[in-house]
Coordinates of C-alpha atoms and ligand atoms in Angstrom, one line a residue:
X931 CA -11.9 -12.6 -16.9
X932 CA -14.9 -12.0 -14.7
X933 CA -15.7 -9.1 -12.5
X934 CA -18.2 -10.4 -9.8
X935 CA -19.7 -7.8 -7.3
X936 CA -21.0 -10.2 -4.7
X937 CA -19.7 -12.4 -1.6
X938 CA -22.1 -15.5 -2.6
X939 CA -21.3 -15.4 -6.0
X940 CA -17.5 -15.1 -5.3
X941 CA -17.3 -17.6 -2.7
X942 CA -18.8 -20.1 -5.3
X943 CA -16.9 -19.4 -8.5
X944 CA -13.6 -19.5 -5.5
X945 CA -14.9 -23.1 -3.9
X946 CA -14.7 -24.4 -7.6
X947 CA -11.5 -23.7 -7.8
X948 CA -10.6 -25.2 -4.9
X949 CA -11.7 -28.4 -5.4
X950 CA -10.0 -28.5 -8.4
X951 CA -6.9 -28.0 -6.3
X952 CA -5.9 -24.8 -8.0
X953 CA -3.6 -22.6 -5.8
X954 CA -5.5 -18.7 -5.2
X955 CA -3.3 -15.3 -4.9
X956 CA -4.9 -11.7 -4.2
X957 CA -3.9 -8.5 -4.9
X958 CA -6.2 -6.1 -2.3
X959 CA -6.4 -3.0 -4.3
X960 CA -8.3 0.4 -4.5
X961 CA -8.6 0.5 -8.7
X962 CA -7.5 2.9 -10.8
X963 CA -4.5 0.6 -11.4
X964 CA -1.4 1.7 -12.9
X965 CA 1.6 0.0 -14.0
X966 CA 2.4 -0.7 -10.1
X967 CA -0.6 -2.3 -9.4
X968 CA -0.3 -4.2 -12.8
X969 CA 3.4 -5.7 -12.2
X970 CA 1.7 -6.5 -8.6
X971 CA -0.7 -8.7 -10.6
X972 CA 2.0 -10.2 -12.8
X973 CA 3.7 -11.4 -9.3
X974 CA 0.6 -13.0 -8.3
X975 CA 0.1 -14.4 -12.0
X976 CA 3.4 -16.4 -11.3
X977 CA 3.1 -17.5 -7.9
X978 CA -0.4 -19.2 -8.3
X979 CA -3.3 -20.8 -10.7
X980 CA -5.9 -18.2 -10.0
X981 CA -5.5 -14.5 -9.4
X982 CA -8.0 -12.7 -7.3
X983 CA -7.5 -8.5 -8.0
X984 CA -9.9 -6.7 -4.8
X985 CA -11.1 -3.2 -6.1
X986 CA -12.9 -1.6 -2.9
X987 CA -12.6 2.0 -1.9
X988 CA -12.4 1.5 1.7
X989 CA -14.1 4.2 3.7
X990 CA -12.9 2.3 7.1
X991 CA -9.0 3.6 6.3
X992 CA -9.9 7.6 4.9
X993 CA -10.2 10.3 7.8
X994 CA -12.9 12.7 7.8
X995 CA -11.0 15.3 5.9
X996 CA -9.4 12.9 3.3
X997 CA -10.1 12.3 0.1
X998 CA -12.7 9.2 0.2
X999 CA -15.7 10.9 -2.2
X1000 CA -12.9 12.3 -5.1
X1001 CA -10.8 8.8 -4.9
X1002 CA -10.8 8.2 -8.4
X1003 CA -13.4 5.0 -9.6
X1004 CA -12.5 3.7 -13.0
X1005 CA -13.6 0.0 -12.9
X1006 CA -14.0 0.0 -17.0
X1007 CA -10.3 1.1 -17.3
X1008 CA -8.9 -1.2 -14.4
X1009 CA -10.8 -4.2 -16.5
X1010 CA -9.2 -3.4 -19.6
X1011 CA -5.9 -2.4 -17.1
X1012 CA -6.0 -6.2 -15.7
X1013 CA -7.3 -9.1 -18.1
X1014 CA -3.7 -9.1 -20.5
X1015 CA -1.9 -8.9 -16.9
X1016 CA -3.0 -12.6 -15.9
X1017 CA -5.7 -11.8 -13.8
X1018 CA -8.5 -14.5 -13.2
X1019 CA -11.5 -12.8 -11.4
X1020 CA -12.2 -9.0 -10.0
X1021 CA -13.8 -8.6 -6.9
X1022 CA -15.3 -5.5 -6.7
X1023 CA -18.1 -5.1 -4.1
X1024 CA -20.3 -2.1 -3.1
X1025 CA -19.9 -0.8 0.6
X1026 CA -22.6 -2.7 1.0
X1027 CA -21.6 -6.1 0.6
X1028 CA -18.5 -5.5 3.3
X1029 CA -19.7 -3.1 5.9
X1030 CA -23.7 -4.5 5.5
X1031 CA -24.4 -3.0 8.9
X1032 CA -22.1 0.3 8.8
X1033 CA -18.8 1.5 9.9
X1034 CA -19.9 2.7 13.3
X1035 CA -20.2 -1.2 14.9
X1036 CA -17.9 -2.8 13.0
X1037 CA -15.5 -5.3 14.5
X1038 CA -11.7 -4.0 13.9
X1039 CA -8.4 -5.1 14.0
X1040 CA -5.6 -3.2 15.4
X1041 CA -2.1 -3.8 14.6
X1042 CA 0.1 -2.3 17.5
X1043 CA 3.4 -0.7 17.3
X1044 CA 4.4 -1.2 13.6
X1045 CA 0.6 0.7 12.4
X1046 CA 2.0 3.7 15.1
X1047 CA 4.4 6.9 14.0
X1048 CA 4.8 7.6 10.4
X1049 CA 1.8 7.7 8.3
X1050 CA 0.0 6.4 11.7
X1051 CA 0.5 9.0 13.4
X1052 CA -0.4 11.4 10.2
X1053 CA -3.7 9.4 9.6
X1054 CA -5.1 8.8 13.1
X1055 CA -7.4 5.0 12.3
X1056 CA -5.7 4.5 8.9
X1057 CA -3.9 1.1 9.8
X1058 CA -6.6 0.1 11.8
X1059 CA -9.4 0.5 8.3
X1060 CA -6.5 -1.0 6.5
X1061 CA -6.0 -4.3 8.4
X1062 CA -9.5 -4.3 9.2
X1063 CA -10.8 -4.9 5.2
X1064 CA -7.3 -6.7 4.2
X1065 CA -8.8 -9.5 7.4
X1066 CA -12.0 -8.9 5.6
X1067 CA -10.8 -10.0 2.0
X1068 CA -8.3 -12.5 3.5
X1069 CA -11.7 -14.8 5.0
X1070 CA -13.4 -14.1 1.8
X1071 CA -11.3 -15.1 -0.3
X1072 CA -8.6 -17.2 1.5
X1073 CA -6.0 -16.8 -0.7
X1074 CA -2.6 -18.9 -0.3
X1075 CA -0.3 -16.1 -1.2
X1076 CA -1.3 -12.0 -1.2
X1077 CA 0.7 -9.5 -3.1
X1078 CA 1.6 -6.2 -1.7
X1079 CA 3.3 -3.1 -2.8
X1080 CA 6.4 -2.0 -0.8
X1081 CA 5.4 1.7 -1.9
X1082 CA 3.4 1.5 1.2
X1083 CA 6.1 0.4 3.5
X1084 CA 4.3 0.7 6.2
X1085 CA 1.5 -0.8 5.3
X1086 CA 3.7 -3.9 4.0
X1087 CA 4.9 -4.3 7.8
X1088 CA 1.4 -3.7 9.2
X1089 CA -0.2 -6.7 6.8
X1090 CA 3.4 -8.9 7.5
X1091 CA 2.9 -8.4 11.5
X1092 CA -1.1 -8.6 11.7
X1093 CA -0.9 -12.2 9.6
X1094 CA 2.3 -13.3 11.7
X1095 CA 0.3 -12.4 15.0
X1096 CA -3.0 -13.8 14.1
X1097 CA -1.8 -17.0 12.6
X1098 CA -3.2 -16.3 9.1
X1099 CA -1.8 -19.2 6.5
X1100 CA -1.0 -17.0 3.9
X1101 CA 2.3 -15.9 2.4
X1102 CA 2.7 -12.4 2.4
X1103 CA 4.6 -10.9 -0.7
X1104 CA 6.4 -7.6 -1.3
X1105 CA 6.5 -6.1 -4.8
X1106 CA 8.8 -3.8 -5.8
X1107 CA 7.6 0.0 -6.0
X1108 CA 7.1 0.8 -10.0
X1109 CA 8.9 4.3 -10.4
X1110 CA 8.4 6.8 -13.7
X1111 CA 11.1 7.8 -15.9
X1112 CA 11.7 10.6 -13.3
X1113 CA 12.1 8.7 -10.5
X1114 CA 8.3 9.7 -9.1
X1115 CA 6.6 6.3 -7.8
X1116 CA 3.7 5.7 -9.1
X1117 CA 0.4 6.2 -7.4
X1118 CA -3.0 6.6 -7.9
X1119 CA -3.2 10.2 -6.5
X1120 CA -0.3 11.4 -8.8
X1121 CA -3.3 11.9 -11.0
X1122 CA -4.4 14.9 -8.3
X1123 CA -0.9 17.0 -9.0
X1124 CA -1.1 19.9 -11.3
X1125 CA 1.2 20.4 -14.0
X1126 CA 3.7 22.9 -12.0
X1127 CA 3.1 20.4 -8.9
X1128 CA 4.4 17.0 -11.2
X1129 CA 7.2 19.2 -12.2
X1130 CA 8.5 19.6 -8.6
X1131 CA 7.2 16.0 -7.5
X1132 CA 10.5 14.3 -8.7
X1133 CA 12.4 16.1 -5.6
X1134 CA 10.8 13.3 -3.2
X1135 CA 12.7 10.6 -4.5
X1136 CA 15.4 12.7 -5.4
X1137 CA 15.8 13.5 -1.4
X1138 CA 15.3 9.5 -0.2
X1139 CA 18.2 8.5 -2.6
X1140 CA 20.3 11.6 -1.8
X1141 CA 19.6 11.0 1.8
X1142 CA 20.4 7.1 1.2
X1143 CA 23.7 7.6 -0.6
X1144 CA 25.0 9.9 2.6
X1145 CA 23.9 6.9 4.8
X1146 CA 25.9 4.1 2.8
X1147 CA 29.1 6.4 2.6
X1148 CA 28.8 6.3 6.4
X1149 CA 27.0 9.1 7.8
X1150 CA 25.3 8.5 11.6
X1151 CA 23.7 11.9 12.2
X1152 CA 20.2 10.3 11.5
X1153 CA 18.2 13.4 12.8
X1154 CA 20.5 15.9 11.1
X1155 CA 20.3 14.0 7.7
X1156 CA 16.2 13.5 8.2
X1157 CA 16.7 17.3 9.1
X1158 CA 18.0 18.4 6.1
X1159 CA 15.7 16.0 3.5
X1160 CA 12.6 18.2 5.0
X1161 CA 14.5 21.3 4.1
X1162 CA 15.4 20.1 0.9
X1163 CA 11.9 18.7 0.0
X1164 CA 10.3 22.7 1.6
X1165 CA 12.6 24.6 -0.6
X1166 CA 11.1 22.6 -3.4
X1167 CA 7.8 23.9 -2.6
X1168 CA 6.8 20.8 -0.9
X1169 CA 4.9 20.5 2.9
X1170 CA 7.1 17.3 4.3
X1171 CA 5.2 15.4 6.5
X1172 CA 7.9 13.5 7.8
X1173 CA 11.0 11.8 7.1
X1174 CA 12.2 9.3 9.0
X1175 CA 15.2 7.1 9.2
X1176 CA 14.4 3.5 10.3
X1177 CA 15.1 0.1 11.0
X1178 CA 13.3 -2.0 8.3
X1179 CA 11.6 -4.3 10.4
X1180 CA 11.0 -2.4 13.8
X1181 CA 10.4 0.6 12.3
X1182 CA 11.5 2.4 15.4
X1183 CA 13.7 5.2 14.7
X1184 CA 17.4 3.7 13.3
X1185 CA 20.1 3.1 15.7
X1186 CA 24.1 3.2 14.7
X1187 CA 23.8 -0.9 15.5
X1188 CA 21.2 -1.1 12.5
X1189 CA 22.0 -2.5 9.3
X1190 CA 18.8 -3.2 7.8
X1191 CA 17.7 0.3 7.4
X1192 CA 14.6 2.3 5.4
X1193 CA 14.2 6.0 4.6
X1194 CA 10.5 6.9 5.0
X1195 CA 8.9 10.1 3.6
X1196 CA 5.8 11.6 3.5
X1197 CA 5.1 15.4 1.7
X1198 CA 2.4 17.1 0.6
X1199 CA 2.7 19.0 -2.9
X1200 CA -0.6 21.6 -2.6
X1201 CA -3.2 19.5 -1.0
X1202 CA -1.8 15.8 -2.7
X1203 CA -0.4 13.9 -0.1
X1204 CA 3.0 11.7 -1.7
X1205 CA 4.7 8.8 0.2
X1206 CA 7.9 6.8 -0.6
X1207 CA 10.6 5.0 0.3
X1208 CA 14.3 4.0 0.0
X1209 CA 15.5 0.3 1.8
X1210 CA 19.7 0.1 2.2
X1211 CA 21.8 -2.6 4.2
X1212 CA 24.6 -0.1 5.9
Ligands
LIG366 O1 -3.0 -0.2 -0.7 C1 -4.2 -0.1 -0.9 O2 -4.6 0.2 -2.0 C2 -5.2 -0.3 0.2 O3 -4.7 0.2 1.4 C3 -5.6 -1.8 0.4 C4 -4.4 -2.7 0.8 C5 -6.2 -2.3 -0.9 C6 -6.6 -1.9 1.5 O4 -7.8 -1.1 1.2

């Protein structure tokens, strides 16, 4: 398995591949893999000949008071991490080699509607850096299929919708999210939470499915259940961001009509900020 740093060098090793009509999957990452980036890899692994894993910190999608310079950068452990999983080739590339001129003039795409409320609205330009580097590593790489996990729901509907709009021939794939024993998903800033804090952190996916069960046994007060998961997830100790009741594909707030239906939540536990997410057919 190779990890190559460069656009030259990966657009060459990628156009022999090609013509020797092998099929290409990539799985955009930000490193410091864990088992749900790894079983994201293991998707890709069966879908096509040659697995592309991106590891790029991308500066374009972290606001000014986020958490860009402590992001964790393990490459050694993500190579170790990804070479049993299947993977053919890293692609890790300094800032550098994909904002060569800066942030500040950078072309950008914007995703409307489905990038807005939620974590959009938590994280003003977040969608915007997102789909603006997944574009990005979608012309570098062209890859027939990309593998996404539906941990980040949102971002799942943002990279469905910006492909669909903008005609991109790639199949978009959603993995499912990779949960501890505990029910916790797994996510690369679980490593931030204190001991006390990891303790308590089981109480967000405790809420989504206690808030799911009420919806499948019939309930219709959306605000008042969404109401009551915030107070459940503050008594814990936790800062809710927001939880939201929606329909899966709109993401607009859910209607009585919908079927298709996903619990969003977003909570901070201290300063680590925790997303996840429930989907249920009513
Ligand atoms: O989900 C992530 O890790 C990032 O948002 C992504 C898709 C790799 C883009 O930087």
């Amino acid at each position: 398995m190779r990890t190559v740093h460069s656009l030259k060098e990966l657009r060459n090793i990628l156009k022999a591949y090609r013509q020797q009509g092998k099929t290409i999957a990539l799985v955009p990452t930000m490193g410091n893999l864990h088992d749900g980036h790894i079983s994201l890899v293991r998707k890709a692994s069966e879908a096509a000949d040659v697995v592309v894993t991106s590891i790029f910190v991308n500066p374009m999608q972290f606001g000014a008071n986020e958490d860009l310079d402590s992001y964790p950068r393990t490459l050694a452990e993500d190579q170790d991490k990804l070479a049993p999983a299947g993977n053919t080739l890293i692609f890790a590339p300094p800032v550098s080699e994909i904002y060569p001129e800066g942030l500040a003039n950078q072309t950008k795409v914007v995703v409307p509607e489905v990038s807005e409320g939620h974590c959009g609205a938590s994280r003003p330009g977040h969608f915007e850096g997102v789909a603006t580097v997944v574009t990005m590593l979608f012309n570098m790489i062209q890859p027939d299929i990309a593998v996404f996990g539906e941990k980040d729901f949102q971002q799942l509907a943002v990279i469905r919708k910006m492909t669909r709009d903008l005609m991109m021939p790639i199949e978009i794939v959603g993995a499912p999210t990779v949960r501890e024993d505990d029910g916790l998903a797994k996510s690369s800033r679980n490593g931030y939470l204190s001991d006390t804090e990891r303790a308590s952190a089981p109480v967000v996916y405790q809420t989504l499915t206690n808030a799911a069960r009420q919806l499948e046994q019939g309930r219709t007060d959306f605000t008042a259940i969404e109401q009551e998961a915030q107070e459940t997830l503050s008594k814990a100790g936790l800062r809710p961001d927001y939880f939201n009741i929606v329909n899966s594909l709109t993401l607009k707030p859910a209607t009585v009509d919908d079927s298709e239906v996903t619990l969003l939540v977003a909570a901070f536990l201290g300063t680590t900020r925790l997303i996840d997410n429930i989907s249920i057919t009513r």
